Amino acid sequence: MANTSPWTILNIRAKQIEQTLRDNFYESYVAYAGDAIAGVAVIQLKGVCTGYLKSIAVKKEFRKNHIGSLLMDHIEKRILSVHPNVFLCVSSFNHDAKKFYLKRGYEEIGIIKDYLVKGYDEILMRKSTGPVLAHTEKN
């Protein structure tokens, strides 16, 4: 993960990724292809940004095998089981990822200028099944 884009461009190191994967604040999911780890996803279901996809990564050799779609299916189902919104940020240079999210029904809802690295923005996106208060009233 740390050796591929966007993490290389954002200067995020393997140690930082490992800390996130071990942090009990987040839920982490691993996708396997046989015995090989093909991808990972990290979500946040607590705190201010409930329903946030913090990270998703698929190894290069598995990117054409729909592993990303399968991971997204799983995390969307998990998040939407407790919250009506899935949020994520995609880096402004990551055009393929942005196109992937748009095809899945995400909408661009904001831009965070120079958030992680000077010169690159983070695009905040959301997929929603409805307002939070309506969801809270049902449950």
C-alpha positions as semicolon CSV with decimal commas, in nm:
position;residue;x (nm);y (nm);z (nm)
1;M;0,000;0,000;0,000
2;A;0,271;0,244;0,101
3;N;0,460;0,182;-0,224
4;T;0,175;0,285;-0,456
5;S;-0,018;0,598;-0,546
6;P;-0,179;0,787;-0,379
7;W;0,025;0,706;-0,066
8;T;0,361;0,771;-0,234
9;I;0,246;1,114;-0,357
10;L;0,099;1,196;-0,016
11;N;0,419;1,077;0,156
12;I;0,231;0,836;0,381
13;R;0,469;0,571;0,512
14;A;0,412;0,202;0,590
15;K;0,446;0,268;0,965
16;Q;0,158;0,521;0,955
17;I;-0,060;0,275;0,762
18;E;0,022;-0,004;1,007
19;Q;-0,072;0,220;1,303
20;T;-0,410;0,295;1,143
21;L;-0,477;-0,074;1,075
22;R;-0,403;-0,158;1,440
23;D;-0,602;0,133;1,588
24;N;-0,919;0,011;1,762
25;F;-1,094;0,336;1,670
26;Y;-1,131;0,201;1,315
27;E;-1,263;-0,117;1,160
28;S;-1,030;-0,281;0,910
29;Y;-1,124;-0,533;0,642
30;V;-0,896;-0,751;0,431
31;A;-0,979;-0,898;0,089
32;Y;-0,804;-1,219;-0,010
33;A;-0,743;-1,380;-0,347
34;G;-0,665;-1,734;-0,246
35;D;-0,402;-1,704;0,027
36;A;-0,279;-1,363;-0,090
37;I;-0,391;-1,034;0,059
38;A;-0,543;-0,849;-0,236
39;G;-0,676;-0,537;-0,066
40;V;-0,767;-0,359;0,256
41;A;-1,026;-0,106;0,369
42;V;-1,046;0,102;0,687
43;I;-1,367;0,267;0,805
44;Q;-1,465;0,494;1,092
45;L;-1,798;0,435;1,266
46;K;-1,732;0,641;1,579
47;G;-1,684;1,006;1,654
48;V;-1,746;1,316;1,450
49;C;-1,709;1,160;1,108
50;T;-1,931;0,854;1,142
51;G;-1,953;0,656;0,821
52;Y;-1,614;0,758;0,686
53;L;-1,405;0,542;0,454
54;K;-1,057;0,632;0,574
55;S;-0,862;0,415;0,331
56;I;-0,906;0,157;0,063
57;A;-0,627;-0,008;-0,131
58;V;-0,600;-0,293;-0,377
59;K;-0,266;-0,440;-0,482
60;K;-0,177;-0,355;-0,840
61;E;-0,191;-0,715;-0,960
62;F;-0,552;-0,750;-0,838
63;R;-0,695;-0,417;-0,958
64;K;-0,868;-0,562;-1,265
65;N;-1,032;-0,841;-1,060
66;H;-1,312;-0,627;-0,907
67;I;-1,155;-0,652;-0,559
68;G;-1,215;-0,278;-0,505
69;S;-1,582;-0,316;-0,593
70;L;-1,618;-0,613;-0,359
71;L;-1,452;-0,421;-0,075
72;M;-1,673;-0,120;-0,143
73;D;-1,985;-0,340;-0,146
74;H;-1,888;-0,476;0,194
75;I;-1,799;-0,147;0,361
76;E;-2,101;0,035;0,219
77;K;-2,325;-0,240;0,354
78;R;-2,150;-0,220;0,693
79;I;-2,167;0,159;0,718
80;L;-2,523;0,190;0,585
81;S;-2,641;-0,069;0,840
82;V;-2,575;0,191;1,113
83;H;-2,561;0,527;0,936
84;P;-2,734;0,674;0,628
85;N;-2,419;0,828;0,478
86;V;-2,087;0,701;0,353
87;F;-1,819;0,969;0,334
88;L;-1,476;0,954;0,177
89;C;-1,204;1,181;0,050
90;V;-1,023;1,131;-0,277
91;S;-0,709;1,320;-0,371
92;S;-0,747;1,566;-0,658
93;F;-0,479;1,387;-0,862
94;N;-0,648;1,046;-0,823
95;H;-0,876;1,068;-1,126
96;D;-0,938;0,692;-1,161
97;A;-1,054;0,664;-0,800
98;K;-1,282;0,966;-0,835
99;K;-1,439;0,814;-1,148
100;F;-1,483;0,482;-0,961
101;Y;-1,669;0,656;-0,676
102;L;-1,888;0,861;-0,910
103;K;-1,996;0,541;-1,088
104;R;-2,092;0,398;-0,749
105;G;-2,329;0,690;-0,680
106;Y;-2,106;0,920;-0,475
107;E;-2,142;1,296;-0,509
108;E;-1,875;1,558;-0,466
109;I;-1,980;1,772;-0,169
110;G;-1,673;1,979;-0,097
111;I;-1,308;2,047;-0,151
112;I;-1,046;2,069;0,122
113;K;-0,760;2,276;-0,021
114;D;-0,402;2,164;0,043
115;Y;-0,523;1,928;0,319
116;L;-0,258;1,656;0,314
117;V;0,002;1,792;0,074
118;K;0,052;2,143;-0,061
119;G;-0,071;2,163;-0,418
120;Y;-0,322;1,878;-0,392
121;D;-0,675;1,900;-0,262
122;E;-0,893;1,637;-0,102
123;I;-1,238;1,602;-0,256
124;L;-1,503;1,512;0,000
125;M;-1,763;1,275;-0,143
126;R;-2,083;1,125;-0,003
127;K;-2,324;0,845;-0,084
128;S;-2,650;0,882;0,107
129;T;-2,970;0,697;0,175
130;G;-3,124;1,000;0,350
131;P;-3,087;1,249;0,632
132;V;-2,929;1,146;0,962
133;L;-3,228;1,250;1,174
134;A;-3,472;1,045;0,965
135;H;-3,243;0,744;1,005
136;T;-3,216;0,803;1,382
137;E;-3,594;0,821;1,418
138;K;-3,637;0,484;1,240
139;N;-3,389;0,312;1,470
